[in-house]
Coordinates of C-alpha atoms and ligand atoms in Angstrom, one line a residue:
X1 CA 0.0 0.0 0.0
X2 CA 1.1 3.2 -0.7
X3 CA 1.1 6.5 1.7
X4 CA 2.0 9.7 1.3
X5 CA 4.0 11.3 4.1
X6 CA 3.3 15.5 4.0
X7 CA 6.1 17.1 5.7
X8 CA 5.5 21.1 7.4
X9 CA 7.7 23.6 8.0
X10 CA 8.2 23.0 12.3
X11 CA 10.9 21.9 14.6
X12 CA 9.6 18.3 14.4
X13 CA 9.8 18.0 11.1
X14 CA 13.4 15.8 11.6
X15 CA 10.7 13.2 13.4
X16 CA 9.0 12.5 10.0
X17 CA 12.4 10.6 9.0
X18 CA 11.4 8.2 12.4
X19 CA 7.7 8.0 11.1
X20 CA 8.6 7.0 7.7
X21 CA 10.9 4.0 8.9
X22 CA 8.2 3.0 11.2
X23 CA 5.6 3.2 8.3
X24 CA 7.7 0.9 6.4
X25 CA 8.5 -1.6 9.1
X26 CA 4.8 -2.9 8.3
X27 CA 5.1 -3.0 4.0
X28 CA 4.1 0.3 3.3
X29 CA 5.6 2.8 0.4
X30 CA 6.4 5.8 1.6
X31 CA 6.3 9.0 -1.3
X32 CA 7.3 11.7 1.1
X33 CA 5.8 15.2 -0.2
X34 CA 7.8 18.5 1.8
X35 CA 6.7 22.0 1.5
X36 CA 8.7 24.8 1.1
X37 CA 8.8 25.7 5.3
X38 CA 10.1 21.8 5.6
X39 CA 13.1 22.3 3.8
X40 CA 14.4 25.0 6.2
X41 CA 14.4 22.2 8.8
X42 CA 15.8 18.9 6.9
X43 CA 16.7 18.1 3.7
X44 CA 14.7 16.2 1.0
X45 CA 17.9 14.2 0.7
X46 CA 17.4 12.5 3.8
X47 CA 13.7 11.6 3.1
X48 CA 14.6 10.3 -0.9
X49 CA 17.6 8.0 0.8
X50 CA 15.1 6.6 3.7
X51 CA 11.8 6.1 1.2
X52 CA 13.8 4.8 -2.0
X53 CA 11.9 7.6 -4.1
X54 CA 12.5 11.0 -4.9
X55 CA 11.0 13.6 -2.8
X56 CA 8.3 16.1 -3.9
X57 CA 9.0 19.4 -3.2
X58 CA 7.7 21.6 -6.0
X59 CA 5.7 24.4 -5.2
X60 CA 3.4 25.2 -8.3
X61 CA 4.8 29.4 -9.0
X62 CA 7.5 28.8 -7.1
X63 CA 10.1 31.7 -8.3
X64 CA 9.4 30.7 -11.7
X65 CA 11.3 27.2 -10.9
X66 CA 10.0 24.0 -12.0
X67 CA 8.4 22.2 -9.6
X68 CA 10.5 18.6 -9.4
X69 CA 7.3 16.7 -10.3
X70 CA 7.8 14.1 -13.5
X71 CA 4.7 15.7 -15.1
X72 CA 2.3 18.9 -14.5
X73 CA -0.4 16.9 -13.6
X74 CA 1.5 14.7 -10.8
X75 CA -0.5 15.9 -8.0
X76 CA -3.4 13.8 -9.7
X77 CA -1.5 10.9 -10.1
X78 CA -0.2 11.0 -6.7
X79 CA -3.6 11.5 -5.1
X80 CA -5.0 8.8 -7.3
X81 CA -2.3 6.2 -6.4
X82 CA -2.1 6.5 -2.3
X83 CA -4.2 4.8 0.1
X84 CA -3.6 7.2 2.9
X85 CA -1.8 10.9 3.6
X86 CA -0.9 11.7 6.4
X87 CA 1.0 15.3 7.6
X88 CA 3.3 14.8 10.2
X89 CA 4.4 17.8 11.8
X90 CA 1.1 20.2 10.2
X91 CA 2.0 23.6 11.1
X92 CA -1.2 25.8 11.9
X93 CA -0.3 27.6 8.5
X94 CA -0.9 24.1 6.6
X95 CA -4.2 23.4 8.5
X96 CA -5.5 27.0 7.8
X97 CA -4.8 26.3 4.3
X98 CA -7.0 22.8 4.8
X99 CA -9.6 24.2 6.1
X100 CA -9.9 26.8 3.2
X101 CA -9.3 24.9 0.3
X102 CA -6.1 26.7 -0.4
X103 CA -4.7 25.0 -2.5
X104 CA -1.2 26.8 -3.3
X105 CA 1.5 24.0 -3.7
X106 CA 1.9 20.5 -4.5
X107 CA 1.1 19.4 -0.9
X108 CA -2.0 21.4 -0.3
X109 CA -3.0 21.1 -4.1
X110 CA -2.3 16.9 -2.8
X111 CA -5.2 17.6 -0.3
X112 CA -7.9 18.9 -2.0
X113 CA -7.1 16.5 -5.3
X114 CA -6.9 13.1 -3.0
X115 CA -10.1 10.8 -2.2
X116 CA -7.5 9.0 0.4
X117 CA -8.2 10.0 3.7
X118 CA -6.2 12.2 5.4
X119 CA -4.9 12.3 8.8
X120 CA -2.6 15.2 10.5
X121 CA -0.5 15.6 13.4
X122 CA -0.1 18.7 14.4
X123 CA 2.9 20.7 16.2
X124 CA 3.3 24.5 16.8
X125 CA 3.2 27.0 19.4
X126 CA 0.9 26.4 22.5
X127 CA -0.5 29.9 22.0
X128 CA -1.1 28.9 17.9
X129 CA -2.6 25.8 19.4
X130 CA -5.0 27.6 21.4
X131 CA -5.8 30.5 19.1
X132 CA -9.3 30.3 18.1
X133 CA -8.2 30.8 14.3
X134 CA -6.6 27.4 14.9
X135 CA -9.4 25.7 16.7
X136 CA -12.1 26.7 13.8
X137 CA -9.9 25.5 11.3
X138 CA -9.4 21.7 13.1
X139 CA -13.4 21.6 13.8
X140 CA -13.5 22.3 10.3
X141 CA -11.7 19.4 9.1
X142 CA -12.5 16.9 11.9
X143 CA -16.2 17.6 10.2
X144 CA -14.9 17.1 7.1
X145 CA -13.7 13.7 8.4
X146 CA -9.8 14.8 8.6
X147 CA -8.6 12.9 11.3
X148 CA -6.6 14.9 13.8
X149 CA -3.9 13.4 16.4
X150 CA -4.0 16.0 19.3
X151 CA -0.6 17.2 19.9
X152 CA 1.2 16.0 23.6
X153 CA 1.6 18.5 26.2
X154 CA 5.4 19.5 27.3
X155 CA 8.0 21.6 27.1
X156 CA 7.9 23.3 23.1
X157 CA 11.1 24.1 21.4
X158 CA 10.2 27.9 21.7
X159 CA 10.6 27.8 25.0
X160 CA 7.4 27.5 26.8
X161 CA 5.5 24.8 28.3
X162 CA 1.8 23.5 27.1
X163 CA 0.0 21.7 24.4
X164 CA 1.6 22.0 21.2
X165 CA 4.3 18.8 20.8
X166 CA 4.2 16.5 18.0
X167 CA 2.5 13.7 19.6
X168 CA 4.9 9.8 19.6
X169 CA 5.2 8.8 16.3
X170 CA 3.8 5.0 17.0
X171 CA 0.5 6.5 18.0
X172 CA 0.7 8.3 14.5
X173 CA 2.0 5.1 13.1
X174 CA -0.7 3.1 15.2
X175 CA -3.1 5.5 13.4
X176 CA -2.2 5.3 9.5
X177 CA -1.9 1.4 10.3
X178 CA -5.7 1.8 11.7
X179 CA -7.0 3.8 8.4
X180 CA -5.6 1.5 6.2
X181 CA -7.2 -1.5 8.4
X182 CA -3.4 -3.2 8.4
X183 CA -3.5 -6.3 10.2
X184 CA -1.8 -6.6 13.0
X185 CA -3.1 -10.2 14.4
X186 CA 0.8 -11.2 14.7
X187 CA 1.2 -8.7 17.5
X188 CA 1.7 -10.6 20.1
X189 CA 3.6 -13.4 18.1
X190 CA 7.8 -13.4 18.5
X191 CA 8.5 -14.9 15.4
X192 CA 12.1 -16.8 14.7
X193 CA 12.4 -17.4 11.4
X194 CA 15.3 -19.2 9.4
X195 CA 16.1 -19.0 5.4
X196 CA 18.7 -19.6 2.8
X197 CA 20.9 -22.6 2.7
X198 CA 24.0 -23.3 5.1
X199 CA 27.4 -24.2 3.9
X200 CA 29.5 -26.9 5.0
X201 CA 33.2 -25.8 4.3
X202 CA 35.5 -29.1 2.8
X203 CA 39.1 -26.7 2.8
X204 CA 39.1 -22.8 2.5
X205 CA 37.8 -22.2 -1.0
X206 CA 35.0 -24.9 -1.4
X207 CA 31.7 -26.1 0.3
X208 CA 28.8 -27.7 0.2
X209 CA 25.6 -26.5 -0.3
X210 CA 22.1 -26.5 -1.9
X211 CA 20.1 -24.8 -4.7
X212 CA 18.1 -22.5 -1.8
X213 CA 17.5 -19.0 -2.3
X214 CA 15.9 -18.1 0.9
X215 CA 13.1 -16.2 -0.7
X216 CA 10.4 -18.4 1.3
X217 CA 12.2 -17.6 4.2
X218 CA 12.4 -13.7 3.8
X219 CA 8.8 -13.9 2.9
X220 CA 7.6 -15.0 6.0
X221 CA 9.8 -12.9 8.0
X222 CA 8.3 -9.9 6.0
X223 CA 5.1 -10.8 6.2
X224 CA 5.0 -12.2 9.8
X225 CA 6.4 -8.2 10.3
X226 CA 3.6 -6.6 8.1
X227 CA 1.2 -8.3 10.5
X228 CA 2.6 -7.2 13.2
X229 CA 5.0 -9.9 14.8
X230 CA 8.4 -9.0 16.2
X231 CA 10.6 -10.8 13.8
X232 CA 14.6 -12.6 14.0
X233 CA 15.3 -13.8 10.7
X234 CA 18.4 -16.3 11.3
X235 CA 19.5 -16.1 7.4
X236 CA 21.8 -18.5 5.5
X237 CA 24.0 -17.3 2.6
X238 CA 21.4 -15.2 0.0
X239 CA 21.8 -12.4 -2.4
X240 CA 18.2 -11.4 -1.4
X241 CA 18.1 -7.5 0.8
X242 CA 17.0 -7.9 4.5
X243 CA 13.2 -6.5 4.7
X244 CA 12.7 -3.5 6.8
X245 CA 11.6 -3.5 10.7
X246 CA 13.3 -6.8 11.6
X247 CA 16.2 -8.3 13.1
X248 CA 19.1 -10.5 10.9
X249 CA 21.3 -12.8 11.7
X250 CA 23.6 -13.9 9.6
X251 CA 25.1 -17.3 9.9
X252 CA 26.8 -19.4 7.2
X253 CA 27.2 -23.1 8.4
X254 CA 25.0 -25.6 10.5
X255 CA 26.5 -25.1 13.5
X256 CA 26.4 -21.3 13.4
X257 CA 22.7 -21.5 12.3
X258 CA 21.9 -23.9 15.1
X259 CA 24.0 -21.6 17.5
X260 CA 21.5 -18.6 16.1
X261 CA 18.2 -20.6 16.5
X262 CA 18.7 -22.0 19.7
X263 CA 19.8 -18.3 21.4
X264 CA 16.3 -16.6 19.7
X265 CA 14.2 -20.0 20.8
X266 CA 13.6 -18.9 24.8
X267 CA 11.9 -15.2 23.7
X268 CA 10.4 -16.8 20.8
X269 CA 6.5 -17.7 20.4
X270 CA 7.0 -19.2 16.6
X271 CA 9.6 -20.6 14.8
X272 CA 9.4 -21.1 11.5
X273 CA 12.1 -23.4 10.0
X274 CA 12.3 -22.4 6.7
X275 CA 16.1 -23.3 6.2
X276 CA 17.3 -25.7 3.7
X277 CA 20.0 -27.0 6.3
X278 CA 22.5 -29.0 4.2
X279 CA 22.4 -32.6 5.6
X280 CA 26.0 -33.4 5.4
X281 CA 29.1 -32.0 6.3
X282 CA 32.8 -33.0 5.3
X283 CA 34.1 -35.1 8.1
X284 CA 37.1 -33.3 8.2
X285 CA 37.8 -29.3 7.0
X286 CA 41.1 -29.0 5.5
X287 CA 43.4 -26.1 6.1
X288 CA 45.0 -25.9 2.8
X289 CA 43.0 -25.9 -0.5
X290 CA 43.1 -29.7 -1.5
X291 CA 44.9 -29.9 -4.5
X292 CA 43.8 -32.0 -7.6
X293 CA 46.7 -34.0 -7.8
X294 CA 45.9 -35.4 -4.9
X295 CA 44.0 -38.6 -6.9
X296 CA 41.6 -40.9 -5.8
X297 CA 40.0 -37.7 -3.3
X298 CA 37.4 -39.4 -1.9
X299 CA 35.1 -37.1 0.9
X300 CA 34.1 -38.8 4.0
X301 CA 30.9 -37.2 5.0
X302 CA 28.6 -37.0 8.3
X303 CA 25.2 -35.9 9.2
X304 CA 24.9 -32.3 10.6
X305 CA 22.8 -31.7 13.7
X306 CA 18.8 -31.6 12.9
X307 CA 18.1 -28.2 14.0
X308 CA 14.1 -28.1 14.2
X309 CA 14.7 -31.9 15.7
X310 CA 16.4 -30.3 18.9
X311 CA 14.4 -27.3 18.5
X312 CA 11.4 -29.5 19.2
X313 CA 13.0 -31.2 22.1
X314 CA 13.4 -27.8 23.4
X315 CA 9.8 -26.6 22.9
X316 CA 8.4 -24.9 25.9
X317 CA 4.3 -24.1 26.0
X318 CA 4.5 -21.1 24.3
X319 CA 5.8 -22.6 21.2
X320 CA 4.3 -23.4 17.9
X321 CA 6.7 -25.0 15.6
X322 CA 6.6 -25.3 12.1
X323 CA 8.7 -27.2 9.6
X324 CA 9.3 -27.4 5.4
X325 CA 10.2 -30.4 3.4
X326 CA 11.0 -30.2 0.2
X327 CA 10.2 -33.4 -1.3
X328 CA 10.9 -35.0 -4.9
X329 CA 8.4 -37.9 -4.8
X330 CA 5.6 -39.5 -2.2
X331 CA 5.4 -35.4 -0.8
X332 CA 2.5 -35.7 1.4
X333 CA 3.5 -39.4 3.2
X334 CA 7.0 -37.9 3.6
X335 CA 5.9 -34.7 5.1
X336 CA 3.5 -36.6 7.4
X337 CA 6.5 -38.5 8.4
X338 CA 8.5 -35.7 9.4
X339 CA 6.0 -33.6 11.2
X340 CA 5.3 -36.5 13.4
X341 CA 9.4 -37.4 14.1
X342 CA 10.0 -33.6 14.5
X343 CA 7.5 -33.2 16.3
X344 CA 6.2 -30.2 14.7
X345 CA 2.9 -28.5 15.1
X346 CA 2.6 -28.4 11.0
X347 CA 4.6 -28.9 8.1
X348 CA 4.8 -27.2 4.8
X349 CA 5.5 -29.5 1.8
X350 CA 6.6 -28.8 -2.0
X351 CA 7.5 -31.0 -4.6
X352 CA 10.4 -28.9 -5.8
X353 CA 10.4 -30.6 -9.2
X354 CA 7.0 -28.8 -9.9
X355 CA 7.2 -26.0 -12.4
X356 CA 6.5 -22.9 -10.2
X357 CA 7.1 -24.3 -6.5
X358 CA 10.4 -24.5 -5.1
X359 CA 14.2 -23.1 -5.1
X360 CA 14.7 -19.8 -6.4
X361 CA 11.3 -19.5 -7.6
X362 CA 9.0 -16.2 -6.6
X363 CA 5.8 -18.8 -6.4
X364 CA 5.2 -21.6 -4.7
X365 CA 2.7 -24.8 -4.6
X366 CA 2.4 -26.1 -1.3
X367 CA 0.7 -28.4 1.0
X368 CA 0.2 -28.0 4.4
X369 CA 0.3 -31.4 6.4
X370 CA -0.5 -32.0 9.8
X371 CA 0.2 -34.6 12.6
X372 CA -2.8 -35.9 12.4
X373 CA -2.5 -36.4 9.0
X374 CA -4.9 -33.7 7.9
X375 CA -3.8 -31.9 4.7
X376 CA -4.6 -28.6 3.1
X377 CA -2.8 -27.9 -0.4
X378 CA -2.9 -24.3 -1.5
X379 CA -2.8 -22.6 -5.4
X380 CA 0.5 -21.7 -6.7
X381 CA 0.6 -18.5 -5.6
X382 CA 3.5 -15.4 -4.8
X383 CA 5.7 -16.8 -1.6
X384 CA 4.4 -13.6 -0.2
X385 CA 0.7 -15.1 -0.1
X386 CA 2.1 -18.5 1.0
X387 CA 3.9 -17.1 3.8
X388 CA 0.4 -15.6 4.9
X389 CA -1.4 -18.5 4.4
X390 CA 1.3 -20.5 6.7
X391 CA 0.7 -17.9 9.4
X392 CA -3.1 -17.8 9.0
X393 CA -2.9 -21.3 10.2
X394 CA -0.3 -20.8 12.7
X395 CA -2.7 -18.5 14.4
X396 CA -5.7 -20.8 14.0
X397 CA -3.9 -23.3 15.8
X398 CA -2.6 -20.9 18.1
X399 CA -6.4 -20.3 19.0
X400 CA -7.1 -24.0 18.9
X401 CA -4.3 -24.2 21.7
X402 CA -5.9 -21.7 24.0
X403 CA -9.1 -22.5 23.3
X404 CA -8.0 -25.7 25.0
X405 CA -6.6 -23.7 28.4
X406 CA -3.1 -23.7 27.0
X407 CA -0.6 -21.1 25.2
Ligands
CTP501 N1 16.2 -29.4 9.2 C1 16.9 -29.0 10.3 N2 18.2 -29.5 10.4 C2 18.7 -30.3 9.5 C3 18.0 -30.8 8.4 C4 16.7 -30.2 8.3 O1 16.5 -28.2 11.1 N3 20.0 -30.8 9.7 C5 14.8 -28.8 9.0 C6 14.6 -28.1 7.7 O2 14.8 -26.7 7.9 C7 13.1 -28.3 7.5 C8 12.8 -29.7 8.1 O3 13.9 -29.9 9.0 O4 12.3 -27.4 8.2 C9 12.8 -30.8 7.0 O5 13.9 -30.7 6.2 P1 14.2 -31.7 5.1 O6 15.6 -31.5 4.5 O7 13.1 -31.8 4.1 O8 14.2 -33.1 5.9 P2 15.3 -33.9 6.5 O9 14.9 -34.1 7.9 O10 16.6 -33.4 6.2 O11 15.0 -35.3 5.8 P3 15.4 -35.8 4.3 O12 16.6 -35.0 3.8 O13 15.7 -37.2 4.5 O14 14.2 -35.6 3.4

């Protein structure tokens, strides 16, 4: 979903760089519009490196300059595309303008041209605050259906004490998340999460490893993030970017990856084993690269730890626990198997040799199997929508559990 962040020429305009990373911590795109006033106080720079995009700051008149919009008609596009503006800090200046359709650059002009609703924190003066100029002007818009965050009371940057402070940027996160009906059902969830493949080093320039690219595994942690969940992704070797608002580990072998799991799995409420651990290791690591005369090189090979084995051993109430297997034949009885030897709470199994499931691929086909033996196969669909369907369940059972008087 897309937002559009207005920035005001106040004090707390710097605070609008906080409120844009915490707007993206839950998925959101973040198309930061500054008026002239705002760029006394920070610099579009800063907002363009944070959001990824290129700052609006054109002011229709301006001097005679070009506004640096892509076309004259941008302000429509922009209020057509966003699902939500908020201004964060709204100076009384900005909200007079609101309230009387002034419409005089490419924020205001953003106001009066958007169908998105519109909510506005503002931050001034407490003697602005309280004028009654200011107070018509907010009834105004509250009527109008603006929705206004009441600024905190405290000490003001011009030196006196009353209502006039930005309010906390969560509770102006909490409220663009509540417009745009984000879910947040994860928020009580600690989620660990593991992705990628580990390597097994045989001497110091080759290893063993598998065809993962960890894109399941980033899925979940982003999406277990959008909904809400504080997220550890304990990440293998990938060329995929970390998503926004979570933590990463990054570990490279078995033992490393095990080492990460096991230190996130007292604080965590879900783990989600996503990994493709690599099975084997070289029984021995040699110092020096082996050389190739060395013939008749024949590698003596021994079984790793099962992570999500031990993980399950470990599992305290709190815990639901869920596994992947990717299968090349007999997927469902093998899944079954494991989820029942792992003792998992669920399992999700692919057949890796189908077209559009499996490594490296930005869609999966899964099935999810169940102890019990129940099964649930899913659509191909986006490793984004799988990851949400996997956590859907995870919560139903998570209900199921304390339905039944436990965690
Ligand atoms: N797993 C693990 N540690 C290992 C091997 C696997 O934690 N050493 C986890 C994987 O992350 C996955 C689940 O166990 O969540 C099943 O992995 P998979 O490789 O399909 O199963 P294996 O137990 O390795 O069995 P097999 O290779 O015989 O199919």
């Amino acid at each position: 979903m897309r937002v559009a962040l207005g920035v005001t020429g106040g004090i707390a305009a710097y605070k609008a760089a906080e409120l844009l990373r915490t707007l993206q911590d839950r998925g959101l795109d973040i198309q930061v519009v500054m008026t002239a006033g705002a760029r006394n106080f920070v610099t579009p720079l800063t907002f363009a490196a944070l959001s990824g995009h290129k700052v609006i700051t054109g002011t229709f008149g301006e001097g005679g300059k070009e506004p640096n919009v892509e076309s004259a008609i941008e302000h429509i596009a922009v209020a057509q595309s966003i699902d939500a503006l908020v201004i964060a800090p709204a100076t009384a200046n900005v909200i007079a303008k609101m309230a009387h359709g002034v419409a005089d650059d490419f924020l205001t002009t953003l106001c009066l041209a958007t169908k998105a609703p519109i909510i506005i924190a503002p931050a001034m003066n407490v003697n602005m605050w309280e004028n009654a100029a200011t107070k018509q002007n907010l009834k105004t818009l509250r009527a109008r259906g603006v929705r206004v965050l009441d600024p905190d009371e405290g000490y003001l940057a011009c030196g006196m004490t009353g209502s006039g402070r930005l309010t906390s940027v969560e509770s102006i996160a909490q409220a663009v998340f509540e417009t745009l009906n984000l879910r947040d059902d994860l928020r009580n969830e600690t989620i660990l999460v593991s992705a990628g493949p580990t390597e097994e080093p045989l001497d110091p320039v080759r290893y063993i490893t598998n065809r993962s690219s960890g894109k399941m595994g980033y899925a979940l942690a982003e999406a277990s993030r959008r909904r809400g969940a504080s997220v550890t992704l304990v990440s293998g070797p990938t060329r995929l970017a970390a998503p926004a608002g979570i933590t990463v580990e990054n570990v490279r072998t078995t033992a490393e990856m095990r080492g990460a799991m096991l230190r996130g799995l007292d604080r965590a409420t879900m783990v989600l084993m996503a990994a493709a651990v690599v099975d084997f290791a070289p029984a021995r690591v040699e110092a020096e690269k082996i050389k190739k005369s060395e013939s008749g090189l024949r590698l003596e090979l021994q079984p790793t730890p099962d992570i999500l084995a031990e993980i399950s051993h470990r599992r305290k109430p709190q815990h639901l626990i869920v596994g992947f297997a990717a299968e090349t034949s007999h997927l469902l009885e093998n899944a079954a198997v494991k989820a029942r030897a792992k003792g998992l709470d669920m399992i999700v199994a692919n057949d890796v040799t189908q077209e559009g499931a499996g490594f490296d691929s930005d869609t999966n086909i899964v099935t999810l199997v169940f102890p019990d033996g129940q099964v649930k196969p899913l659509e191909k669909m986006s490793k984004l929508d799988v990851a949400n369907a996997v956590l859907d369940e995870a919560l139903a059972l998570r209900s199921k559990r304390v339905a039944a008087g436990g965690k």
